[in-house]
Amino acid sequence: GDVAVLVPAAGAGVRLGPGRPKALRLLGGEPLLVHAVRRLAAAASVHTVVVAAPAADLVAVRELLAPVAPVTVVAGGVQRQASVAAALAAVPAGPEIVLVHDAARALTPPGLVESVAAAVRSGHDAVIPVLPVVDTIKEIGVGERVLGTVDRSALRAVQTPQGFRRGVLTTAHAAATDPLTDDAGLVEKLGVPVVCVPGSEHALKITRPFDLALAEHLLAMGR
Ligand code: C5P
């Protein structure tokens, strides 16, 4: 494999309700992070997996993942971007393609990992998986008053794994000033083109209790 995958997994998961850090919440009796890492390791291109875990859970996460796949576990940061930067710094020499994947997208199929990696390998510097937006989107102002309706046909919902030529991601993180919620956003600021590939509904981000209930159902159905 020529691919390293960074897995930021250091978030608290406040929107999921009180409890363990989000990546360690259970889905079908196993932590979200275990599901995510198992599917990443099942992708043939993946050579290295680096997880950024909550600092307080470093040892527990190492023990948790040891039977799943060979992974490096480092301490994450206060913001997702800092967690990604910490994981990126721990990638060994070798892989020239780096993917960044949220632990919260626990049911992401290995096939999506391969399609993002393949698009980078084919020559794109930055690749993101996307889905069409199904709802009508409105911009609102003060007092929840509608300012206007956005042209939905030009919008996409962005997932992970996002894929990058290694040097591009390293440069983007080194140049980053304000924290962003996704890595492609940092690359866009460099003026590097970012291209889209089709995402997967199974790569949903488990953020709120409803998402966890949906993921439980998908898992029980054999997905
Ligand atoms: O909060 P959100 O759902 O956007 O988090 C996306 C991913 O980033 C999750 O896997 C979460 O664990 C991770 N994260 C992190 N470090 C933080 C905040 C979030 O690794 N400080």
Coordinates of N, CA and C and ligand atoms in Angstrom, one line a residue:
G1 N 0.8 -1.2 0.0 CA 0.0 0.0 0.0 C 0.8 1.3 0.0
D2 N 0.3 2.3 -0.6 CA 1.1 3.6 -0.7 C 0.3 4.7 0.1
V3 N -0.6 4.3 0.9 CA -1.6 5.3 1.6 C -1.4 5.2 3.1
A4 N -1.3 6.4 3.7 CA -1.4 6.6 5.1 C -2.8 7.2 5.4
V5 N -3.5 6.7 6.4 CA -4.7 7.4 6.8 C -4.6 7.9 8.2
L6 N -5.0 9.2 8.3 CA -5.0 9.9 9.6 C -6.5 9.8 10.1
V7 N -6.6 9.5 11.4 CA -8.0 9.3 12.0 C -8.1 10.3 13.2
P8 N -8.6 11.5 13.0 CA -8.8 12.3 14.2 C -10.0 11.7 15.0
A9 N -9.7 11.4 16.3 CA -10.7 10.7 17.1 C -10.6 11.3 18.5
A10 N -10.3 12.6 18.6 CA -10.1 13.2 19.9 C -11.2 14.1 20.4
G11 N -12.3 14.1 19.6 CA -13.4 15.0 19.9 C -14.2 14.5 21.1
A12 N -14.9 15.4 21.8 CA -15.7 15.0 22.9 C -17.1 14.5 22.5
G13 N -17.6 14.9 21.4 CA -18.9 14.4 20.9 C -20.1 15.0 21.7
V14 N -20.0 16.3 22.0 CA -21.0 16.9 22.8 C -22.4 16.7 22.2
R15 N -22.5 16.8 20.9 CA -23.9 16.7 20.2 C -24.5 15.4 20.3
L16 N -23.7 14.4 20.7 CA -24.2 13.0 20.9 C -24.8 12.8 22.3
G17 N -24.7 13.8 23.1 CA -25.1 13.7 24.5 C -24.0 13.3 25.5
P18 N -24.3 13.3 26.8 CA -23.2 13.1 27.7 C -22.6 11.7 27.6
G19 N -21.4 11.5 27.9 CA -20.8 10.2 27.9 C -19.3 10.2 27.5
R20 N -18.8 9.1 27.0 CA -17.4 8.9 26.6 C -17.1 9.8 25.5
P21 N -15.8 10.1 25.2 CA -15.4 10.8 23.9 C -16.1 10.0 22.8
K22 N -16.5 10.8 21.8 CA -17.3 10.2 20.7 C -16.8 9.0 20.1
A23 N -15.5 9.0 19.8 CA -14.9 7.8 19.1 C -15.0 6.5 19.9
L24 N -15.2 6.7 21.2 CA -15.3 5.5 22.1 C -16.7 5.1 22.4
R25 N -17.7 5.8 21.9 CA -19.1 5.4 22.1 C -19.3 4.1 21.4
L26 N -20.2 3.3 21.9 CA -20.5 2.0 21.4 C -21.5 2.0 20.3
L27 N -21.2 1.2 19.2 CA -22.1 0.9 18.1 C -22.0 -0.6 17.9
G28 N -23.2 -1.3 18.1 CA -23.2 -2.7 18.1 C -22.2 -3.3 19.0
G29 N -22.0 -2.7 20.2 CA -21.2 -3.3 21.3 C -19.7 -2.9 21.1
E30 N -19.3 -2.2 20.0 CA -17.9 -1.9 19.8 C -17.7 -0.4 19.6
P31 N -16.6 0.2 20.1 CA -16.4 1.7 19.9 C -16.4 2.1 18.4
L32 N -17.0 3.3 18.1 CA -17.0 3.8 16.8 C -15.6 3.7 16.1
L33 N -14.6 4.0 16.9 CA -13.2 4.0 16.4 C -12.8 2.6 15.9
V34 N -13.2 1.6 16.6 CA -12.9 0.2 16.2 C -13.5 -0.1 14.8
H35 N -14.8 0.3 14.7 CA -15.4 0.1 13.4 C -14.7 0.8 12.3
A36 N -14.3 2.1 12.5 CA -13.7 2.9 11.5 C -12.4 2.3 11.1
V37 N -11.5 1.9 12.1 CA -10.2 1.4 11.8 C -10.2 0.1 11.1
R38 N -11.2 -0.8 11.5 CA -11.3 -2.1 10.8 C -11.6 -1.9 9.3
R39 N -12.5 -1.0 9.0 CA -12.8 -0.8 7.6 C -11.7 -0.1 6.8
L40 N -10.9 0.8 7.5 CA -9.8 1.4 6.8 C -8.7 0.3 6.5
A41 N -8.5 -0.5 7.5 CA -7.4 -1.6 7.4 C -7.8 -2.6 6.3
A42 N -9.1 -2.7 6.0 CA -9.5 -3.7 5.0 C -9.3 -3.2 3.6
A43 N -9.0 -1.9 3.4 CA -8.7 -1.3 2.1 C -7.2 -1.7 1.7
A44 N -7.1 -2.3 0.6 CA -5.8 -2.9 0.2 C -4.7 -1.8 0.1
S45 N -5.0 -0.6 -0.3 CA -4.0 0.5 -0.5 C -3.5 1.0 0.8
V46 N -4.1 0.7 2.0 CA -3.7 1.3 3.2 C -2.5 0.6 3.8
H47 N -1.5 1.4 4.0 CA -0.2 0.9 4.5 C -0.1 1.3 6.0
T48 N -0.5 2.5 6.4 CA -0.3 3.0 7.7 C -1.6 3.7 8.2
V49 N -1.9 3.5 9.5 CA -3.1 4.2 10.1 C -2.5 4.9 11.3
V50 N -2.8 6.2 11.4 CA -2.4 7.0 12.6 C -3.6 7.6 13.2
V51 N -3.9 7.3 14.5 CA -5.1 7.8 15.2 C -4.7 8.9 16.2
A52 N -5.4 10.0 16.2 CA -5.3 11.0 17.2 C -6.4 10.8 18.2
A53 N -6.0 10.4 19.4 CA -6.9 10.1 20.5 C -6.9 11.1 21.6
P54 N -8.0 11.1 22.4 CA -7.9 12.0 23.6 C -6.7 11.7 24.4
A55 N -6.0 12.7 24.9 CA -4.7 12.5 25.6 C -4.9 11.6 26.8
A56 N -6.1 11.7 27.4 CA -6.3 10.9 28.6 C -6.6 9.4 28.3
D57 N -6.8 9.1 27.0 CA -7.2 7.8 26.7 C -6.2 7.1 25.8
L58 N -5.0 7.7 25.7 CA -3.9 7.1 24.8 C -3.7 5.6 25.0
V59 N -3.4 5.2 26.2 CA -3.1 3.8 26.5 C -4.3 2.9 26.2
A60 N -5.4 3.4 26.6 CA -6.7 2.6 26.4 C -6.9 2.4 24.9
V61 N -6.7 3.5 24.1 CA -7.0 3.4 22.7 C -5.9 2.4 22.0
R62 N -4.7 2.5 22.4 CA -3.7 1.6 21.9 C -4.1 0.1 22.1
E63 N -4.5 -0.2 23.4 CA -5.0 -1.5 23.7 C -6.2 -2.0 22.9
L64 N -7.1 -1.0 22.8 CA -8.3 -1.3 22.0 C -8.1 -1.6 20.6
L65 N -7.1 -0.9 20.0 CA -6.9 -1.1 18.5 C -5.9 -2.2 18.2
A66 N -5.0 -2.6 19.1 CA -4.0 -3.6 18.9 C -4.5 -4.8 18.2
P67 N -5.7 -5.4 18.6 CA -6.2 -6.6 18.0 C -6.9 -6.3 16.6
V68 N -7.1 -5.0 16.3 CA -7.9 -4.7 15.1 C -7.0 -4.5 13.9
A69 N -5.9 -3.8 14.1 CA -4.9 -3.5 13.0 C -3.7 -2.8 13.6
P70 N -2.5 -2.9 12.9 CA -1.3 -2.2 13.4 C -1.5 -0.7 13.2
V71 N -1.6 0.0 14.3 CA -1.9 1.5 14.2 C -0.9 2.2 15.1
T72 N -0.6 3.5 14.8 CA 0.1 4.4 15.7 C -0.9 5.3 16.3
V73 N -0.8 5.5 17.6 CA -1.8 6.3 18.3 C -1.0 7.5 19.0
V74 N -1.5 8.7 18.6 CA -0.9 9.9 19.2 C -2.0 10.7 19.9
A75 N -1.5 11.7 20.7 CA -2.5 12.6 21.4 C -3.0 13.6 20.5
G76 N -4.4 13.8 20.5 CA -5.0 14.8 19.7 C -4.9 16.2 20.3
G77 N -5.5 17.2 19.6 CA -5.5 18.5 20.1 C -6.8 19.1 20.5
V78 N -6.9 20.4 20.8 CA -8.1 21.0 21.2 C -9.1 21.1 20.1
Q79 N -8.6 21.3 18.9 CA -9.5 21.4 17.7 C -9.1 20.3 16.7
R80 N -10.1 19.9 15.9 CA -9.9 18.8 15.0 C -8.6 19.0 14.1
Q81 N -8.4 20.3 13.7 CA -7.2 20.6 12.9 C -5.9 20.3 13.6
A82 N -5.9 20.5 14.9 CA -4.7 20.2 15.7 C -4.5 18.7 15.8
S83 N -5.6 18.0 15.9 CA -5.5 16.5 16.0 C -5.0 16.0 14.7
V84 N -5.4 16.5 13.5 CA -4.9 16.1 12.2 C -3.4 16.4 12.1
A85 N -3.0 17.6 12.5 CA -1.6 18.0 12.4 C -0.7 17.0 13.2
A86 N -1.2 16.6 14.4 CA -0.4 15.7 15.3 C -0.3 14.4 14.6
A87 N -1.4 13.9 14.0 CA -1.3 12.6 13.3 C -0.4 12.7 12.1
L88 N -0.5 13.7 11.4 CA 0.3 13.9 10.2 C 1.8 13.9 10.5
A89 N 2.2 14.5 11.6 CA 3.6 14.5 12.1 C 4.1 13.1 12.4
A90 N 3.2 12.2 12.6 CA 3.6 10.8 13.0 C 3.7 9.8 11.9
V91 N 3.4 10.3 10.6 CA 3.4 9.4 9.5 C 4.9 9.1 9.1
P92 N 5.2 7.8 9.0 CA 6.6 7.5 8.7 C 6.9 7.8 7.2
A93 N 8.2 7.8 6.9 CA 8.6 8.0 5.5 C 8.0 6.8 4.7
G94 N 7.6 7.1 3.4 CA 7.0 6.1 2.6 C 5.8 6.5 1.9
P95 N 4.6 6.4 2.6 CA 3.4 6.7 1.9 C 3.4 8.1 1.3
E96 N 3.0 8.2 0.0 CA 3.0 9.5 -0.7 C 1.5 10.0 -0.9
I97 N 0.6 9.2 -0.4 CA -0.8 9.6 -0.4 C -1.3 9.6 1.0
V98 N -1.9 10.7 1.5 CA -2.4 10.7 2.8 C -3.9 11.0 2.8
L99 N -4.7 10.2 3.5 CA -6.1 10.4 3.6 C -6.4 10.8 5.0
V100 N -7.4 11.7 5.2 CA -7.8 12.1 6.5 C -9.3 11.7 6.7
H101 N -9.6 10.9 7.8 CA -10.9 10.3 7.9 C -11.4 10.5 9.3
D102 N -12.6 10.9 9.5 CA -13.2 11.0 10.8 C -13.6 9.7 11.4
A103 N -13.2 9.5 12.7 CA -13.6 8.3 13.4 C -15.1 8.2 13.5
A104 N -15.7 9.3 13.5 CA -17.2 9.4 13.6 C -17.9 8.8 12.3
R105 N -17.2 8.6 11.2 CA -17.8 8.0 10.0 C -17.4 6.5 10.1
A106 N -18.0 5.9 11.1 CA -17.5 4.5 11.5 C -17.8 3.5 10.5
L107 N -18.9 3.7 9.6 CA -19.3 2.6 8.7 C -18.9 2.9 7.3
T108 N -17.9 3.7 7.1 CA -17.4 4.0 5.8 C -16.9 2.7 5.1
P109 N -17.4 2.4 3.9 CA -17.0 1.2 3.2 C -15.5 1.3 2.7
P110 N -14.7 0.2 2.8 CA -13.4 0.2 2.2 C -13.3 0.6 0.8
G111 N -14.4 0.4 0.0 CA -14.4 0.8 -1.4 C -14.4 2.3 -1.6
L112 N -14.9 3.1 -0.6 CA -14.8 4.5 -0.7 C -13.4 5.0 -0.5
V113 N -12.7 4.3 0.5 CA -11.3 4.6 0.8 C -10.5 4.4 -0.5
E114 N -10.7 3.3 -1.2 CA -10.0 2.9 -2.4 C -10.3 3.9 -3.5
S115 N -11.5 4.4 -3.6 CA -11.8 5.3 -4.8 C -11.2 6.7 -4.5
V116 N -11.1 7.1 -3.3 CA -10.5 8.4 -3.0 C -9.0 8.3 -3.3
A117 N -8.4 7.2 -2.8 CA -6.9 6.9 -3.0 C -6.6 6.8 -4.5
A118 N -7.5 6.2 -5.2 CA -7.2 6.0 -6.7 C -7.3 7.3 -7.4
A119 N -8.2 8.2 -7.0 CA -8.3 9.5 -7.6 C -7.0 10.3 -7.4
V120 N -6.4 10.2 -6.2 CA -5.2 10.9 -5.9 C -4.1 10.3 -6.7
R121 N -4.0 9.0 -6.7 CA -3.0 8.3 -7.5 C -3.0 8.6 -9.0
S122 N -4.2 8.9 -9.5 CA -4.4 9.2 -10.9 C -3.9 10.6 -11.2
G123 N -3.5 11.4 -10.2 CA -2.9 12.7 -10.5 C -3.5 13.9 -9.8
H124 N -4.6 13.7 -9.1 CA -5.2 14.9 -8.4 C -4.5 15.1 -7.1
D125 N -4.3 16.4 -6.8 CA -3.6 16.8 -5.5 C -4.5 16.6 -4.3
A126 N -5.8 16.8 -4.5 CA -6.7 16.8 -3.4 C -8.1 16.3 -3.9
V127 N -8.7 15.3 -3.1 CA -9.9 14.7 -3.6 C -10.8 14.6 -2.4
I128 N -12.1 14.9 -2.6 CA -13.1 14.8 -1.5 C -14.3 14.0 -2.0
P129 N -14.9 13.1 -1.1 CA -16.1 12.4 -1.5 C -17.3 13.3 -1.1
V130 N -18.2 13.3 -2.1 CA -19.4 14.2 -1.8 C -20.7 13.5 -2.2
L131 N -21.8 14.1 -1.6 CA -23.1 13.7 -2.0 C -23.9 14.9 -2.4
P132 N -24.9 14.7 -3.2 CA -25.8 15.9 -3.5 C -26.6 16.3 -2.3
V133 N -27.0 17.5 -2.2 CA -27.7 18.0 -1.1 C -29.2 17.8 -1.4
V134 N -29.9 17.1 -0.5 CA -31.3 16.7 -0.7 C -32.3 17.8 -0.3
D135 N -32.0 18.5 0.8 CA -32.9 19.5 1.3 C -32.7 20.8 0.5
T136 N -33.8 21.7 0.5 CA -33.6 23.0 0.1 C -32.8 23.8 1.2
I137 N -31.9 24.6 0.8 CA -31.0 25.3 1.7 C -31.3 26.8 1.7
K138 N -31.5 27.4 2.9 CA -31.8 28.8 2.9 C -30.7 29.5 3.8
E139 N -30.4 30.7 3.4 CA -29.5 31.5 4.2 C -30.4 32.4 5.1
I140 N -30.0 32.4 6.4 CA -30.9 33.2 7.4 C -30.1 34.3 8.0
G141 N -30.8 35.3 8.5 CA -30.1 36.4 9.2 C -30.6 36.5 10.6
V142 N -30.5 37.7 11.2 CA -31.0 37.9 12.6 C -32.4 37.5 12.7
G143 N -32.7 36.9 13.9 CA -34.1 36.5 14.2 C -34.6 35.4 13.3
E144 N -33.7 34.6 12.8 CA -34.0 33.4 12.0 C -34.8 33.8 10.7
R145 N -34.6 35.0 10.3 CA -35.4 35.5 9.1 C -34.6 35.1 7.9
V146 N -35.4 34.7 6.9 CA -34.8 34.1 5.7 C -34.3 35.3 4.8
L147 N -33.0 35.2 4.4 CA -32.4 36.2 3.5 C -32.5 35.7 2.1
G148 N -32.5 34.4 1.8 CA -32.5 34.0 0.5 C -32.4 32.4 0.4
T149 N -32.6 32.0 -0.8 CA -32.5 30.5 -1.1 C -31.3 30.3 -2.0
V150 N -30.5 29.3 -1.5 CA -29.3 29.0 -2.2 C -29.6 28.0 -3.4
D151 N -28.9 28.1 -4.5 CA -29.1 27.2 -5.6 C -28.5 25.8 -5.2
R152 N -29.4 24.9 -4.9 CA -29.0 23.6 -4.4 C -28.2 22.8 -5.4
S153 N -28.4 23.0 -6.7 CA -27.7 22.2 -7.7 C -26.2 22.4 -7.7
A154 N -25.8 23.5 -7.1 CA -24.4 23.8 -7.1 C -23.7 23.4 -5.7
L155 N -24.5 22.8 -4.9 CA -24.0 22.4 -3.5 C -23.8 21.0 -3.4
R156 N -22.8 20.6 -2.6 CA -22.5 19.2 -2.2 C -22.2 19.1 -0.8
A157 N -22.6 18.0 -0.2 CA -22.3 17.7 1.2 C -21.0 16.9 1.2
V158 N -20.0 17.3 2.0 CA -18.7 16.7 2.0 C -18.5 15.7 3.1
Q159 N -17.9 14.6 2.7 CA -17.6 13.5 3.6 C -16.1 13.3 3.8
T160 N -15.7 12.3 4.5 CA -14.3 11.8 4.5 C -14.4 10.3 4.2
P161 N -13.3 9.7 3.8 CA -11.9 10.2 3.8 C -11.7 11.2 2.6
Q162 N -10.9 12.3 3.0 CA -10.4 13.2 2.0 C -9.0 12.8 1.7
G163 N -8.6 12.9 0.4 CA -7.3 12.4 0.0 C -6.4 13.4 -0.5
F164 N -5.1 13.3 -0.2 CA -4.2 14.4 -0.7 C -2.8 13.8 -1.1
R165 N -2.2 14.4 -2.0 CA -0.8 14.1 -2.2 C -0.1 14.6 -0.9
R166 N 0.8 13.8 -0.4 CA 1.3 14.1 1.0 C 1.9 15.5 1.1
G167 N 2.7 15.9 0.2 CA 3.3 17.3 0.3 C 2.3 18.4 0.3
V168 N 1.2 18.2 -0.4 CA 0.2 19.2 -0.4 C -0.5 19.4 0.9
L169 N -0.8 18.2 1.6 CA -1.4 18.3 2.9 C -0.4 18.9 3.9
T170 N 0.8 18.5 3.9 CA 1.8 19.0 4.8 C 2.0 20.6 4.6
T171 N 2.0 21.0 3.4 CA 2.1 22.5 3.1 C 0.9 23.2 3.6
A172 N -0.3 22.6 3.4 CA -1.6 23.2 3.8 C -1.6 23.4 5.3
H173 N -1.2 22.4 6.0 CA -1.2 22.4 7.5 C -0.2 23.4 8.0
A174 N 1.0 23.5 7.4 CA 2.0 24.4 7.8 C 1.5 25.9 7.6
A175 N 0.7 26.1 6.5 CA 0.3 27.4 6.2 C -1.0 27.8 6.9
A176 N -1.6 26.9 7.6 CA -3.0 27.1 8.2 C -2.9 28.2 9.3
T177 N -3.8 29.1 9.3 CA -3.9 30.1 10.4 C -5.2 29.8 11.2
D178 N -6.4 30.1 10.7 CA -7.6 29.9 11.4 C -8.0 28.4 11.3
P179 N -8.4 27.7 12.4 CA -8.8 26.3 12.3 C -10.1 26.2 11.4
L180 N -10.1 25.2 10.5 CA -11.2 24.9 9.7 C -11.7 23.5 10.1
T181 N -12.9 23.2 9.6 CA -13.5 21.9 10.0 C -13.1 20.8 9.0
D182 N -12.5 21.2 7.8 CA -12.0 20.1 7.0 C -10.7 20.4 6.3
D183 N -10.0 19.4 5.9 CA -8.6 19.6 5.4 C -8.6 20.1 4.0
A184 N -9.6 19.8 3.2 CA -9.6 20.3 1.9 C -9.8 21.8 1.9
G185 N -10.4 22.3 2.9 CA -10.5 23.8 3.1 C -9.2 24.5 3.2
L186 N -8.2 23.8 3.9 CA -6.9 24.4 4.0 C -6.2 24.3 2.7
V187 N -6.4 23.3 1.9 CA -5.8 23.1 0.6 C -6.3 24.2 -0.4
E188 N -7.7 24.4 -0.3 CA -8.3 25.4 -1.2 C -7.6 26.8 -1.0
K189 N -7.3 27.1 0.3 CA -6.7 28.4 0.6 C -5.3 28.5 -0.1
L190 N -4.7 27.4 -0.4 CA -3.4 27.5 -1.1 C -3.6 27.7 -2.6
G191 N -4.9 27.6 -3.0 CA -5.2 27.7 -4.5 C -5.0 26.4 -5.2
V192 N -4.9 25.3 -4.5 CA -4.7 24.0 -5.2 C -6.1 23.5 -5.5
P193 N -6.3 23.0 -6.7 CA -7.6 22.4 -7.1 C -8.0 21.2 -6.3
V194 N -9.3 21.2 -5.8 CA -9.8 20.1 -5.1 C -10.9 19.5 -6.0
V195 N -10.8 18.1 -6.2 CA -11.8 17.5 -7.1 C -12.7 16.6 -6.2
C196 N -13.9 16.4 -6.7 CA -14.9 15.5 -6.1 C -15.1 14.2 -6.7
V197 N -15.3 13.1 -5.8 CA -15.7 11.8 -6.3 C -17.0 11.5 -5.6
P198 N -17.8 10.5 -6.1 CA -19.0 10.2 -5.4 C -18.8 9.6 -4.0
G199 N -19.5 10.2 -3.0 CA -19.4 9.7 -1.7 C -20.3 8.5 -1.5
S200 N -20.6 8.1 -0.2 CA -21.4 6.9 0.1 C -22.3 7.3 1.3
E201 N -23.6 6.9 1.2 CA -24.5 7.2 2.3 C -24.0 6.4 3.6
H202 N -23.3 5.4 3.4 CA -22.8 4.6 4.6 C -21.7 5.3 5.3
A203 N -21.1 6.4 4.7 CA -20.1 7.1 5.3 C -20.7 8.3 6.1
L204 N -21.9 8.2 6.5 CA -22.5 9.2 7.3 C -21.7 9.5 8.6
K205 N -21.7 10.8 9.0 CA -21.0 11.2 10.2 C -21.9 11.0 11.4
I206 N -21.5 10.2 12.4 CA -22.4 9.9 13.5 C -22.2 11.1 14.5
T207 N -23.1 12.0 14.5 CA -23.0 13.2 15.3 C -24.0 13.3 16.3
R208 N -25.3 13.0 16.0 CA -26.4 13.2 16.9 C -27.0 11.8 17.2
P209 N -27.8 11.7 18.3 CA -28.4 10.4 18.7 C -29.1 9.7 17.5
F210 N -29.8 10.5 16.7 CA -30.5 9.9 15.5 C -29.5 9.2 14.6
D211 N -28.3 9.8 14.4 CA -27.3 9.1 13.5 C -26.9 7.8 14.1
L212 N -26.7 7.8 15.4 CA -26.3 6.5 16.1 C -27.3 5.5 15.9
A213 N -28.6 5.8 16.0 CA -29.7 4.9 15.9 C -29.7 4.3 14.4
L214 N -29.5 5.2 13.5 CA -29.5 4.8 12.1 C -28.3 3.9 11.8
A215 N -27.1 4.2 12.4 CA -25.9 3.4 12.2 C -26.2 2.0 12.9
E216 N -26.8 1.9 14.0 CA -27.1 0.6 14.7 C -28.0 -0.2 13.7
H217 N -28.9 0.4 13.1 CA -29.8 -0.3 12.1 C -29.0 -0.8 10.9
L218 N -28.2 0.1 10.3 CA -27.4 -0.4 9.2 C -26.5 -1.5 9.5
L219 N -25.9 -1.5 10.7 CA -24.9 -2.5 11.2 C -25.7 -3.8 11.3
A220 N -26.9 -3.7 11.9 CA -27.7 -4.9 12.2 C -28.1 -5.6 10.9
M221 N -28.3 -4.7 9.8 CA -28.7 -5.2 8.5 C -27.6 -5.9 7.8
G222 N -26.4 -5.7 8.4 CA -25.2 -6.4 7.7 C -24.4 -5.4 6.9
R223 N -24.5 -4.1 7.2 CA -23.7 -3.2 6.5 C -22.7 -2.6 7.5
Ligands
C5P1 O1 -17.0 17.2 16.1 P1 -16.9 16.6 14.7 O2 -18.0 15.6 14.5 O3 -16.8 17.6 13.6 O4 -15.5 15.8 14.7 C1 -15.1 15.1 13.6 C2 -13.9 14.2 13.9 O5 -12.8 15.0 14.4 C3 -14.3 13.2 15.0 O6 -13.8 11.9 14.6 C4 -13.6 13.7 16.3 O7 -13.2 12.7 17.2 C5 -12.4 14.4 15.7 N1 -11.9 15.5 16.5 C6 -10.6 15.4 17.0 N2 -10.1 16.4 17.8 C7 -10.8 17.4 18.2 C8 -12.2 17.5 17.8 C9 -12.7 16.5 16.9 O8 -9.8 14.5 16.7 N3 -10.3 18.3 19.1

